[in-house]
């Protein structure tokens, strides 16, 4: 009996490759988002530490220094929030690309399964025909 061959196997392999690349790109984009979130958390911790250090201080220089530091932290926070917004947009684009790749791959996999089922059905039919012919040939002898 002949072996099952899916004519679109090369295309399916290419689609799988594209899907894996899209997954990797999405993972990178999510990693960028996570890194920015981590930096935002660090800024929040620095702000709290600075606030705690100046708490109860009546030294004008400490208060002025704290104020400048808070302004710097606010600036850094705003810049990170802008970067986070851009990173989220990139992540959504990568997610959409992955979704499209998955649709294409899934469609080809379903087609392959359908062709395999047809192949098995045809193979079973041929085997049954062969057995019937063999039984008929033995019976006639």
GROMACS .gro file of N, CA and C in nm:
model
  423
    1UNK      N    1   0.084  -0.118   0.000
    1UNK     CA    2   0.000   0.000   0.000
    1UNK      C    3   0.088   0.124   0.000
    2UNK      N    4   0.037   0.223  -0.067
    2UNK     CA    5   0.116   0.346  -0.077
    2UNK      C    6   0.108   0.427   0.053
    3UNK      N    7   0.209   0.506   0.073
    3UNK     CA    8   0.221   0.589   0.193
    3UNK      C    9   0.139   0.717   0.176
    4UNK      N   10   0.084   0.767   0.288
    4UNK     CA   11   0.007   0.892   0.284
    4UNK      C   12   0.100   1.009   0.257
    5UNK      N   13   0.063   1.090   0.160
    5UNK     CA   14   0.140   1.209   0.125
    5UNK      C   15   0.043   1.327   0.122
    6UNK      N   16   0.072   1.429   0.201
    6UNK     CA   17  -0.008   1.552   0.202
    6UNK      C   18   0.061   1.650   0.108
    7UNK      N   19  -0.006   1.687   0.000
    7UNK     CA   20   0.056   1.773  -0.103
    7UNK      C   21   0.098   1.909  -0.048
    8UNK      N   22   0.031   1.956   0.053
    8UNK     CA   23   0.059   2.089   0.108
    8UNK      C   24   0.148   2.083   0.232
    9UNK      N   25   0.220   1.973   0.251
    9UNK     CA   26   0.302   1.955   0.370
    9UNK      C   27   0.409   2.064   0.383
   10UNK      N   28   0.472   2.099   0.273
   10UNK     CA   29   0.575   2.204   0.276
   10UNK      C   30   0.515   2.338   0.320
   11UNK      N   31   0.397   2.366   0.271
   11UNK     CA   32   0.330   2.491   0.309
   11UNK      C   33   0.294   2.486   0.457
   12UNK      N   34   0.246   2.371   0.504
   12UNK     CA   35   0.214   2.355   0.646
   12UNK      C   36   0.338   2.374   0.733
   13UNK      N   37   0.449   2.319   0.690
   13UNK     CA   38   0.574   2.337   0.765
   13UNK      C   39   0.616   2.484   0.767
   14UNK      N   40   0.599   2.552   0.654
   14UNK     CA   41   0.631   2.694   0.647
   14UNK      C   42   0.541   2.775   0.740
   15UNK      N   43   0.412   2.741   0.740
   15UNK     CA   44   0.318   2.811   0.828
   15UNK      C   45   0.353   2.787   0.975
   16UNK      N   46   0.393   2.665   1.008
   16UNK     CA   47   0.438   2.636   1.145
   16UNK      C   48   0.559   2.720   1.181
   17UNK      N   49   0.652   2.733   1.087
   17UNK     CA   50   0.770   2.814   1.109
   17UNK      C   51   0.731   2.960   1.133
   18UNK      N   52   0.640   3.011   1.050
   18UNK     CA   53   0.591   3.148   1.068
   18UNK      C   54   0.526   3.165   1.204
   19UNK      N   55   0.447   3.066   1.245
   19UNK     CA   56   0.378   3.072   1.374
   19UNK      C   57   0.479   3.076   1.489
   20UNK      N   58   0.582   2.994   1.480
   20UNK     CA   59   0.685   2.994   1.585
   20UNK      C   60   0.759   3.127   1.590
   21UNK      N   61   0.785   3.185   1.475
   21UNK     CA   62   0.848   3.317   1.473
   21UNK      C   63   0.756   3.423   1.534
   22UNK      N   64   0.629   3.416   1.502
   22UNK     CA   65   0.533   3.512   1.557
   22UNK      C   66   0.523   3.496   1.709
   23UNK      N   67   0.528   3.371   1.756
   23UNK     CA   68   0.526   3.347   1.901
   23UNK      C   69   0.650   3.407   1.967
   24UNK      N   70   0.764   3.392   1.902
   24UNK     CA   71   0.888   3.447   1.957
   24UNK      C   72   0.882   3.600   1.960
   25UNK      N   73   0.830   3.659   1.854
   25UNK     CA   74   0.818   3.805   1.849
   25UNK      C   75   0.721   3.856   1.956
   26UNK      N   76   0.612   3.784   1.976
   26UNK     CA   77   0.518   3.822   2.080
   26UNK      C   78   0.583   3.811   2.218
   27UNK      N   79   0.660   3.707   2.238
   27UNK     CA   80   0.729   3.690   2.366
   27UNK      C   81   0.826   3.805   2.391
   28UNK      N   82   0.896   3.847   2.287
   28UNK     CA   83   0.987   3.962   2.301
   28UNK      C   84   0.911   4.089   2.337
   29UNK      N   85   0.799   4.111   2.272
   29UNK     CA   86   0.719   4.231   2.298
   29UNK      C   87   0.665   4.229   2.441
   30UNK      N   88   0.622   4.113   2.486
   30UNK     CA   89   0.573   4.101   2.624
   30UNK      C   90   0.686   4.123   2.723
   31UNK      N   91   0.805   4.075   2.689
   31UNK     CA   92   0.922   4.095   2.776
   31UNK      C   93   0.955   4.244   2.788
   32UNK      N   94   0.942   4.318   2.679
   32UNK     CA   95   0.966   4.462   2.683
   32UNK      C   96   0.865   4.529   2.776
   33UNK      N   97   0.737   4.489   2.763
   33UNK     CA   98   0.634   4.543   2.851
   33UNK      C   99   0.665   4.514   2.998
   34UNK      N  100   0.704   4.391   3.025
   34UNK     CA  101   0.736   4.351   3.162
   34UNK      C  102   0.855   4.429   3.217
   35UNK      N  103   0.953   4.454   3.133
   35UNK     CA  104   1.070   4.531   3.175
   35UNK      C  105   1.030   4.674   3.210
   36UNK      N  106   0.945   4.733   3.129
   36UNK     CA  107   0.900   4.870   3.157
   36UNK      C  108   0.818   4.873   3.286
   37UNK      N  109   0.732   4.774   3.304
   37UNK     CA  110   0.655   4.766   3.429
   37UNK      C  111   0.747   4.751   3.550
   38UNK      N  112   0.851   4.674   3.534
   38UNK     CA  113   0.949   4.657   3.641
   38UNK      C  114   1.017   4.789   3.675
   39UNK      N  115   1.052   4.865   3.572
   39UNK     CA  116   1.114   4.995   3.593
   39UNK      C  117   1.018   5.091   3.662
   40UNK      N  118   0.890   5.084   3.626
   40UNK     CA  119   0.789   5.168   3.693
   40UNK      C  120   0.777   5.131   3.841
   41UNK      N  121   0.784   5.004   3.869
   41UNK     CA  122   0.780   4.960   4.009
   41UNK      C  123   0.901   5.011   4.085
   42UNK      N  124   1.016   5.010   4.020
   42UNK     CA  125   1.138   5.061   4.084
   42UNK      C  126   1.125   5.210   4.114
   43UNK      N  127   1.067   5.283   4.022
   43UNK     CA  128   1.046   5.427   4.044
   43UNK      C  129   0.952   5.448   4.163
   44UNK      N  130   0.847   5.367   4.172
   44UNK     CA  131   0.754   5.379   4.285
   44UNK      C  132   0.827   5.350   4.417
   45UNK      N  133   0.913   5.250   4.416
   45UNK     CA  134   0.989   5.218   4.538
   45UNK      C  135   1.086   5.332   4.573
   46UNK      N  136   1.149   5.390   4.472
   46UNK     CA  137   1.241   5.502   4.495
   46UNK      C  138   1.166   5.623   4.550
   47UNK      N  139   1.048   5.645   4.497
   47UNK     CA  140   0.966   5.757   4.545
   47UNK      C  141   0.930   5.737   4.692
   48UNK      N  142   0.889   5.615   4.725
   48UNK     CA  143   0.853   5.586   4.864
   48UNK      C  144   0.974   5.600   4.955
   49UNK      N  145   1.088   5.549   4.913
   49UNK     CA  146   1.210   5.559   4.994
   49UNK      C  147   1.250   5.705   5.014
   50UNK      N  148   1.238   5.784   4.910
   50UNK     CA  149   1.272   5.926   4.920
   50UNK      C  150   1.176   5.998   5.014
   51UNK      N  151   1.050   5.965   5.003
   51UNK     CA  152   0.949   6.028   5.089
   51UNK      C  153   0.974   5.990   5.235
   52UNK      N  154   1.007   5.862   5.258
   52UNK     CA  155   1.036   5.818   5.395
   52UNK      C  156   1.161   5.885   5.451
   53UNK      N  157   1.259   5.908   5.365
   53UNK     CA  158   1.385   5.966   5.414
   53UNK      C  159   1.371   6.114   5.451
   54UNK      N  160   1.280   6.184   5.385
   54UNK     CA  161   1.263   6.326   5.412
   54UNK      C  162   1.155   6.351   5.518
   55UNK      N  163   1.082   6.246   5.551
   55UNK     CA  164   0.973   6.257   5.649
   55UNK      C  165   1.028   6.306   5.784
   56UNK      N  166   0.971   6.407   5.836
   56UNK     CA  167   1.011   6.460   5.965
   56UNK      C  168   1.131   6.553   5.959
   57UNK      N  169   1.186   6.573   5.841
   57UNK     CA  170   1.302   6.660   5.828
   57UNK      C  171   1.255   6.805   5.812
   58UNK      N  172   1.326   6.896   5.880
   58UNK     CA  173   1.294   7.037   5.869
   58UNK      C  174   1.405   7.113   5.795
   59UNK      N  175   1.502   7.036   5.744
   59UNK     CA  176   1.613   7.098   5.671
   59UNK      C  177   1.565   7.136   5.531
   60UNK      N  178   1.575   7.263   5.498
   60UNK     CA  179   1.530   7.312   5.368
   60UNK      C  180   1.601   7.240   5.253
   61UNK      N  181   1.730   7.214   5.266
   61UNK     CA  182   1.805   7.146   5.160
   61UNK      C  183   1.753   7.005   5.136
   62UNK      N  184   1.717   6.936   5.242
   62UNK     CA  185   1.659   6.801   5.227
   62UNK      C  186   1.527   6.808   5.153
   63UNK      N  187   1.445   6.903   5.189
   63UNK     CA  188   1.313   6.916   5.126
   63UNK      C  189   1.328   6.957   4.980
   64UNK      N  190   1.419   7.048   4.952
   64UNK     CA  191   1.443   7.091   4.815
   64UNK      C  192   1.500   6.976   4.732
   65UNK      N  193   1.592   6.904   4.790
   65UNK     CA  194   1.651   6.789   4.722
   65UNK      C  195   1.544   6.683   4.693
   66UNK      N  196   1.460   6.658   4.789
   66UNK     CA  197   1.350   6.562   4.772
   66UNK      C  198   1.256   6.608   4.660
   67UNK      N  199   1.226   6.736   4.660
   67UNK     CA  200   1.135   6.790   4.557
   67UNK      C  201   1.195   6.772   4.418
   68UNK      N  202   1.321   6.800   4.402
   68UNK     CA  203   1.387   6.783   4.272
   68UNK      C  204   1.390   6.635   4.231
   69UNK      N  205   1.418   6.552   4.331
   69UNK     CA  206   1.424   6.408   4.303
   69UNK      C  207   1.286   6.356   4.261
   70UNK      N  208   1.183   6.403   4.328
   70UNK     CA  209   1.046   6.363   4.292
   70UNK      C  210   1.013   6.411   4.151
   71UNK      N  211   1.056   6.531   4.116
   71UNK     CA  212   1.033   6.582   3.980
   71UNK      C  213   1.104   6.494   3.878
   72UNK      N  214   1.226   6.453   3.909
   72UNK     CA  215   1.299   6.363   3.820
   72UNK      C  216   1.227   6.229   3.807
   73UNK      N  217   1.181   6.176   3.920
   73UNK     CA  218   1.109   6.048   3.916
   73UNK      C  219   0.979   6.061   3.836
   74UNK      N  220   0.911   6.172   3.852
   74UNK     CA  221   0.788   6.194   3.774
   74UNK      C  222   0.816   6.202   3.625
   75UNK      N  223   0.925   6.268   3.589
   75UNK     CA  224   0.964   6.276   3.448
   75UNK      C  225   0.994   6.136   3.395
   76UNK      N  226   1.073   6.060   3.471
   76UNK     CA  227   1.106   5.923   3.429
   76UNK      C  228   0.981   5.837   3.418
   77UNK      N  229   0.890   5.856   3.512
   77UNK     CA  230   0.764   5.780   3.510
   77UNK      C  231   0.684   5.813   3.384
   78UNK      N  232   0.673   5.940   3.352
   78UNK     CA  233   0.599   5.981   3.232
   78UNK      C  234   0.661   5.922   3.105
   79UNK      N  235   0.793   5.926   3.098
   79UNK     CA  236   0.863   5.869   2.981
   79UNK      C  237   0.838   5.718   2.972
   80UNK      N  238   0.844   5.651   3.085
   80UNK     CA  239   0.819   5.506   3.087
   80UNK      C  240   0.674   5.474   3.050
   81UNK      N  241   0.581   5.558   3.094
   81UNK     CA  242   0.441   5.536   3.058
   81UNK      C  243   0.419   5.553   2.908
   82UNK      N  244   0.490   5.649   2.848
   82UNK     CA  245   0.482   5.664   2.702
   82UNK      C  246   0.537   5.540   2.633
   83UNK      N  247   0.654   5.494   2.682
   83UNK     CA  248   0.714   5.373   2.624
   83UNK      C  249   0.624   5.252   2.645
   84UNK      N  250   0.558   5.245   2.760
   84UNK     CA  251   0.468   5.133   2.788
   84UNK      C  252   0.350   5.133   2.692
   85UNK      N  253   0.297   5.251   2.664
   85UNK     CA  254   0.186   5.261   2.568
   85UNK      C  255   0.229   5.213   2.431
   86UNK      N  256   0.347   5.256   2.388
   86UNK     CA  257   0.399   5.211   2.259
   86UNK      C  258   0.424   5.061   2.259
   87UNK      N  259   0.477   5.010   2.368
   87UNK     CA  260   0.505   4.867   2.379
   87UNK      C  261   0.376   4.786   2.375
   88UNK      N  262   0.272   4.837   2.438
   88UNK     CA  263   0.142   4.767   2.435
   88UNK      C  264   0.085   4.764   2.294
   89UNK      N  265   0.104   4.872   2.220
   89UNK     CA  266   0.056   4.873   2.081
   89UNK      C  267   0.133   4.770   1.998
   90UNK      N  268   0.264   4.764   2.018
   90UNK     CA  269   0.345   4.666   1.946
   90UNK      C  270   0.302   4.524   1.984
   91UNK      N  271   0.277   4.503   2.112
   91UNK     CA  272   0.233   4.371   2.159
   91UNK      C  273   0.102   4.331   2.093
   92UNK      N  274   0.010   4.424   2.084
   92UNK     CA  275  -0.118   4.395   2.020
   92UNK      C  276  -0.100   4.362   1.872
   93UNK      N  277  -0.010   4.434   1.805
   93UNK     CA  278   0.018   4.404   1.664
   93UNK      C  279   0.076   4.262   1.651
   94UNK      N  280   0.170   4.229   1.739
   94UNK     CA  281   0.231   4.096   1.735
   94UNK      C  282   0.128   3.989   1.767
   95UNK      N  283   0.037   4.019   1.858
   95UNK     CA  284  -0.069   3.924   1.893
   95UNK      C  285  -0.161   3.900   1.773
   96UNK      N  286  -0.193   4.005   1.700
   96UNK     CA  287  -0.277   3.991   1.581
   96UNK      C  288  -0.206   3.909   1.473
   97UNK      N  289  -0.077   3.933   1.456
   97UNK     CA  290   0.001   3.856   1.358
   97UNK      C  291   0.000   3.709   1.397
   98UNK      N  292   0.020   3.682   1.524
   98UNK     CA  293   0.018   3.543   1.571
   98UNK      C  294  -0.118   3.480   1.549
   99UNK      N  295  -0.224   3.557   1.575
   99UNK     CA  296  -0.359   3.503   1.556
   99UNK      C  297  -0.382   3.465   1.409
  100UNK      N  298  -0.334   3.549   1.318
  100UNK     CA  299  -0.349   3.519   1.175
  100UNK      C  300  -0.268   3.395   1.137
  101UNK      N  301  -0.147   3.385   1.189
  101UNK     CA  302  -0.064   3.267   1.161
  101UNK      C  303  -0.130   3.140   1.214
  102UNK      N  304  -0.190   3.151   1.331
  102UNK     CA  305  -0.256   3.035   1.389
  102UNK      C  306  -0.378   2.994   1.306
  103UNK      N  307  -0.451   3.092   1.254
  103UNK     CA  308  -0.566   3.061   1.169
  103UNK      C  309  -0.522   2.985   1.045
  104UNK      N  310  -0.417   3.035   0.981
  104UNK     CA  311  -0.367   2.972   0.859
  104UNK      C  312  -0.317   2.831   0.888
  105UNK      N  313  -0.245   2.815   0.996
  105UNK     CA  314  -0.190   2.684   1.033
  105UNK      C  315  -0.303   2.588   1.067
  106UNK      N  316  -0.399   2.635   1.144
  106UNK     CA  317  -0.511   2.550   1.185
  106UNK      C  318  -0.590   2.503   1.063
  107UNK      N  319  -0.611   2.592   0.969
  107UNK     CA  320  -0.685   2.554   0.848
  107UNK      C  321  -0.611   2.444   0.772
  108UNK      N  322  -0.480   2.458   0.759
  108UNK     CA  323  -0.404   2.355   0.689
  108UNK      C  324  -0.400   2.224   0.767
  109UNK      N  325  -0.392   2.233   0.899
  109UNK     CA  326  -0.393   2.111   0.981
  109UNK      C  327  -0.525   2.038   0.969
  110UNK      N  328  -0.635   2.112   0.967
  110UNK     CA  329  -0.767   2.049   0.950
  110UNK      C  330  -0.778   1.985   0.812
  111UNK      N  331  -0.726   2.052   0.711
  111UNK     CA  332  -0.727   1.995   0.576
  111UNK      C  333  -0.644   1.868   0.571
  112UNK      N  334  -0.529   1.870   0.638
  112UNK     CA  335  -0.443   1.751   0.643
  112UNK      C  336  -0.515   1.636   0.712
  113UNK      N  337  -0.580   1.664   0.824
  113UNK     CA  338  -0.655   1.561   0.896
  113UNK      C  339  -0.767   1.504   0.809
  114UNK      N  340  -0.833   1.591   0.736
  114UNK     CA  341  -0.941   1.547   0.647
  114UNK      C  342  -0.885   1.456   0.537
  115UNK      N  343  -0.774   1.496   0.477
  115UNK     CA  344  -0.712   1.415   0.371
  115UNK      C  345  -0.664   1.282   0.427
  116UNK      N  346  -0.610   1.283   0.549
  116UNK     CA  347  -0.563   1.160   0.612
  116UNK      C  348  -0.681   1.066   0.638
  117UNK      N  349  -0.792   1.121   0.683
  117UNK     CA  350  -0.912   1.039   0.706
  117UNK      C  351  -0.961   0.979   0.574
  118UNK      N  352  -0.961   1.059   0.466
  118UNK     CA  353  -1.001   1.008   0.335
  118UNK      C  354  -0.906   0.898   0.288
  119UNK      N  355  -0.777   0.920   0.313
  119UNK     CA  356  -0.677   0.820   0.275
  119UNK      C  357  -0.700   0.689   0.350
  120UNK      N  358  -0.723   0.698   0.479
  120UNK     CA  359  -0.746   0.576   0.559
  120UNK      C  360  -0.873   0.505   0.516
  121UNK      N  361  -0.975   0.584   0.483
  121UNK     CA  362  -1.101   0.526   0.436
  121UNK      C  363  -1.080   0.454   0.303
  122UNK      N  364  -1.007   0.517   0.213
  122UNK     CA  365  -0.979   0.456   0.083
  122UNK      C  366  -0.891   0.332   0.099
  123UNK      N  367  -0.797   0.339   0.191
  123UNK     CA  368  -0.711   0.225   0.217
  123UNK      C  369  -0.790   0.108   0.274
  124UNK      N  370  -0.881   0.136   0.365
  124UNK     CA  371  -0.966   0.032   0.423
  124UNK      C  372  -1.055  -0.030   0.315
  125UNK      N  373  -1.106   0.054   0.227
  125UNK     CA  374  -1.191   0.006   0.118
  125UNK      C  375  -1.112  -0.086   0.025
  126UNK      N  376  -0.990  -0.043  -0.012
  126UNK     CA  377  -0.905  -0.125  -0.100
  126UNK      C  378  -0.870  -0.258  -0.033
  127UNK      N  379  -0.843  -0.254   0.096
  127UNK     CA  380  -0.810  -0.377   0.167
  127UNK      C  381  -0.931  -0.471   0.171
  128UNK      N  382  -1.049  -0.415   0.193
  128UNK     CA  383  -1.171  -0.496   0.195
  128UNK      C  384  -1.195  -0.556   0.057
  129UNK      N  385  -1.175  -0.478  -0.048
  129UNK     CA  386  -1.191  -0.527  -0.185
  129UNK      C  387  -1.092  -0.640  -0.213
  130UNK      N  388  -0.968  -0.621  -0.169
  130UNK     CA  389  -0.865  -0.722  -0.189
  130UNK      C  390  -0.901  -0.851  -0.116
  131UNK      N  391  -0.949  -0.839   0.006
  131UNK     CA  392  -0.988  -0.957   0.084
  131UNK      C  393  -1.106  -1.026   0.019
  132UNK      N  394  -1.204  -0.950  -0.030
  132UNK     CA  395  -1.318  -1.009  -0.099
  132UNK      C  396  -1.273  -1.084  -0.223
  133UNK      N  397  -1.183  -1.022  -0.299
  133UNK     CA  398  -1.131  -1.085  -0.421
  133UNK      C  399  -1.054  -1.212  -0.386
  134UNK      N  400  -0.975  -1.205  -0.281
  134UNK     CA  401  -0.898  -1.320  -0.237
  134UNK      C  402  -0.991  -1.432  -0.192
  135UNK      N  403  -1.095  -1.401  -0.119
  135UNK     CA  404  -1.191  -1.501  -0.073
  135UNK      C  405  -1.265  -1.561  -0.191
  136UNK      N  406  -1.301  -1.478  -0.285
  136UNK     CA  407  -1.373  -1.526  -0.405
  136UNK      C  408  -1.281  -1.617  -0.486
  137UNK      N  409  -1.155  -1.581  -0.500
  137UNK     CA  410  -1.060  -1.660  -0.577
  137UNK      C  411  -1.038  -1.795  -0.509
  138UNK      N  412  -1.025  -1.801  -0.380
  138UNK     CA  413  -1.007  -1.927  -0.307
  138UNK      C  414  -1.132  -2.012  -0.314
  139UNK      N  415  -1.248  -1.949  -0.311
  139UNK     CA  416  -1.373  -2.022  -0.314
  139UNK      C  417  -1.396  -2.088  -0.449
  140UNK      N  418  -1.348  -2.025  -0.557
  140UNK     CA  419  -1.365  -2.078  -0.693
  140UNK      C  420  -1.271  -2.194  -0.718
  141UNK      N  421  -1.163  -2.201  -0.651
  141UNK     CA  422  -1.067  -2.309  -0.676
  141UNK      C  423  -1.109  -2.436  -0.620
   0.00000   0.00000   0.00000
